Amino acid sequence: TETGRDLLCEECAAGDYPRRVDLFPPLGIYGLPARKVRPDGKHRGNPPQSPPNPGPSLPKPPPAPSPPGTPPV
């Protein structure tokens, strides 16, 4: 149906719960959430944040590549 109620079980449709996926959203992406993506491409107002523990820093200089025919290390 146009409201997407056929994508829910009977109990969820009767409870007026939102559907979890859109089969044919405006951008053609399966599983696009119900919230709108702003035209400027930003999903939220805050800048991206680093993870709480980014782990060790990368080696300087970077390690030499593995010889041909050997697995990378």
PDB file of C-alpha atoms in Angstrom:
ATOM      1  CA  THR A   1       0.000   0.000   0.000  1.00  0.00           C
ATOM      2  CA  GLU A   2       1.072   3.615  -0.249  1.00  0.00           C
ATOM      3  CA  THR A   3       1.436   3.905   3.525  1.00  0.00           C
ATOM      4  CA  GLY A   4       3.645   0.797   3.651  1.00  0.00           C
ATOM      5  CA  ARG A   5       1.465  -0.962   6.211  1.00  0.00           C
ATOM      6  CA  ASP A   6       1.762  -4.191   4.192  1.00  0.00           C
ATOM      7  CA  LEU A   7       5.482  -4.281   5.106  1.00  0.00           C
ATOM      8  CA  LEU A   8       4.629  -4.781   8.799  1.00  0.00           C
ATOM      9  CA  CYS A   9       3.174  -7.651  10.785  1.00  0.00           C
ATOM     10  CA  GLU A  10      -0.502  -7.223  11.698  1.00  0.00           C
ATOM     11  CA  GLU A  11       0.243  -6.245  15.306  1.00  0.00           C
ATOM     12  CA  CYS A  12       2.732  -3.523  14.306  1.00  0.00           C
ATOM     13  CA  ALA A  13       0.433  -2.190  11.577  1.00  0.00           C
ATOM     14  CA  ALA A  14      -2.466  -2.046  14.059  1.00  0.00           C
ATOM     15  CA  GLY A  15      -0.192  -0.239  16.554  1.00  0.00           C
ATOM     16  CA  ASP A  16       0.674   2.340  13.849  1.00  0.00           C
ATOM     17  CA  TYR A  17       4.416   1.605  14.080  1.00  0.00           C
ATOM     18  CA  PRO A  18       6.601   2.997  11.252  1.00  0.00           C
ATOM     19  CA  ARG A  19       8.034   0.566   8.713  1.00  0.00           C
ATOM     20  CA  ARG A  20      11.736  -0.217   9.082  1.00  0.00           C
ATOM     21  CA  VAL A  21      12.778  -0.089   5.416  1.00  0.00           C
ATOM     22  CA  ASP A  22      11.648   1.723   2.301  1.00  0.00           C
ATOM     23  CA  LEU A  23      11.659  -0.542  -0.731  1.00  0.00           C
ATOM     24  CA  PHE A  24      11.736   2.293  -3.262  1.00  0.00           C
ATOM     25  CA  PRO A  25      12.962   5.496  -1.561  1.00  0.00           C
ATOM     26  CA  PRO A  26      13.550   8.707  -3.535  1.00  0.00           C
ATOM     27  CA  LEU A  27      17.257   8.011  -4.145  1.00  0.00           C
ATOM     28  CA  GLY A  28      16.741   4.353  -5.080  1.00  0.00           C
ATOM     29  CA  ILE A  29      18.648   3.082  -2.030  1.00  0.00           C
ATOM     30  CA  TYR A  30      17.191   0.040  -0.278  1.00  0.00           C
ATOM     31  CA  GLY A  31      16.753   0.549   3.446  1.00  0.00           C
ATOM     32  CA  LEU A  32      16.861   4.360   3.463  1.00  0.00           C
ATOM     33  CA  PRO A  33      15.669   5.537   6.889  1.00  0.00           C
ATOM     34  CA  ALA A  34      12.437   7.472   7.241  1.00  0.00           C
ATOM     35  CA  ARG A  35      14.264  10.682   8.222  1.00  0.00           C
ATOM     36  CA  LYS A  36      15.080  13.046   5.405  1.00  0.00           C
ATOM     37  CA  VAL A  37      18.630  13.680   4.205  1.00  0.00           C
ATOM     38  CA  ARG A  38      19.178  17.403   3.918  1.00  0.00           C
ATOM     39  CA  PRO A  39      19.990  18.721   0.421  1.00  0.00           C
ATOM     40  CA  ASP A  40      23.365  20.090   1.552  1.00  0.00           C
ATOM     41  CA  GLY A  41      24.512  16.515   2.279  1.00  0.00           C
ATOM     42  CA  LYS A  42      24.802  16.986   6.042  1.00  0.00           C
ATOM     43  CA  HIS A  43      23.080  14.423   8.222  1.00  0.00           C
ATOM     44  CA  ARG A  44      23.466  16.288  11.488  1.00  0.00           C
ATOM     45  CA  GLY A  45      24.593  19.690  12.632  1.00  0.00           C
ATOM     46  CA  ASN A  46      27.728  18.521  14.469  1.00  0.00           C
ATOM     47  CA  PRO A  47      31.131  17.888  12.864  1.00  0.00           C
ATOM     48  CA  PRO A  48      32.341  14.260  12.807  1.00  0.00           C
ATOM     49  CA  GLN A  49      33.854  13.014  16.050  1.00  0.00           C
ATOM     50  CA  SER A  50      36.812  10.701  16.595  1.00  0.00           C
ATOM     51  CA  PRO A  51      36.171   7.366  18.295  1.00  0.00           C
ATOM     52  CA  PRO A  52      36.826   7.314  22.064  1.00  0.00           C
ATOM     53  CA  ASN A  53      39.965   5.167  21.623  1.00  0.00           C
ATOM     54  CA  PRO A  54      41.496   5.613  18.154  1.00  0.00           C
ATOM     55  CA  GLY A  55      44.262   3.062  18.866  1.00  0.00           C
ATOM     56  CA  PRO A  56      47.987   3.430  18.161  1.00  0.00           C
ATOM     57  CA  SER A  57      49.175   5.965  15.631  1.00  0.00           C
ATOM     58  CA  LEU A  58      50.438   4.846  12.232  1.00  0.00           C
ATOM     59  CA  PRO A  59      54.183   4.140  11.906  1.00  0.00           C
ATOM     60  CA  LYS A  60      56.427   6.854  10.459  1.00  0.00           C
ATOM     61  CA  PRO A  61      57.744   6.242   7.860  1.00  0.00           C
ATOM     62  CA  PRO A  62      55.224   3.677   6.603  1.00  0.00           C
ATOM     63  CA  PRO A  63      56.517   0.086   6.403  1.00  0.00           C
ATOM     64  CA  ALA A  64      58.052  -1.092   3.143  1.00  0.00           C
ATOM     65  CA  PRO A  65      55.715  -3.055   0.869  1.00  0.00           C
ATOM     66  CA  SER A  66      55.976  -6.841   0.855  1.00  0.00           C
ATOM     67  CA  PRO A  67      58.052  -8.422  -1.947  1.00  0.00           C
ATOM     68  CA  PRO A  68      56.046  -9.602  -4.973  1.00  0.00           C
ATOM     69  CA  GLY A  69      54.429 -13.004  -4.528  1.00  0.00           C
ATOM     70  CA  THR A  70      54.364 -12.848  -0.727  1.00  0.00           C
ATOM     71  CA  PRO A  71      51.380 -12.045   1.495  1.00  0.00           C
ATOM     72  CA  PRO A  72      51.254  -8.532   2.950  1.00  0.00           C
ATOM     73  CA  VAL A  73      52.395  -8.057   6.532  1.00  0.00           C
TER      74      VAL A  73
END
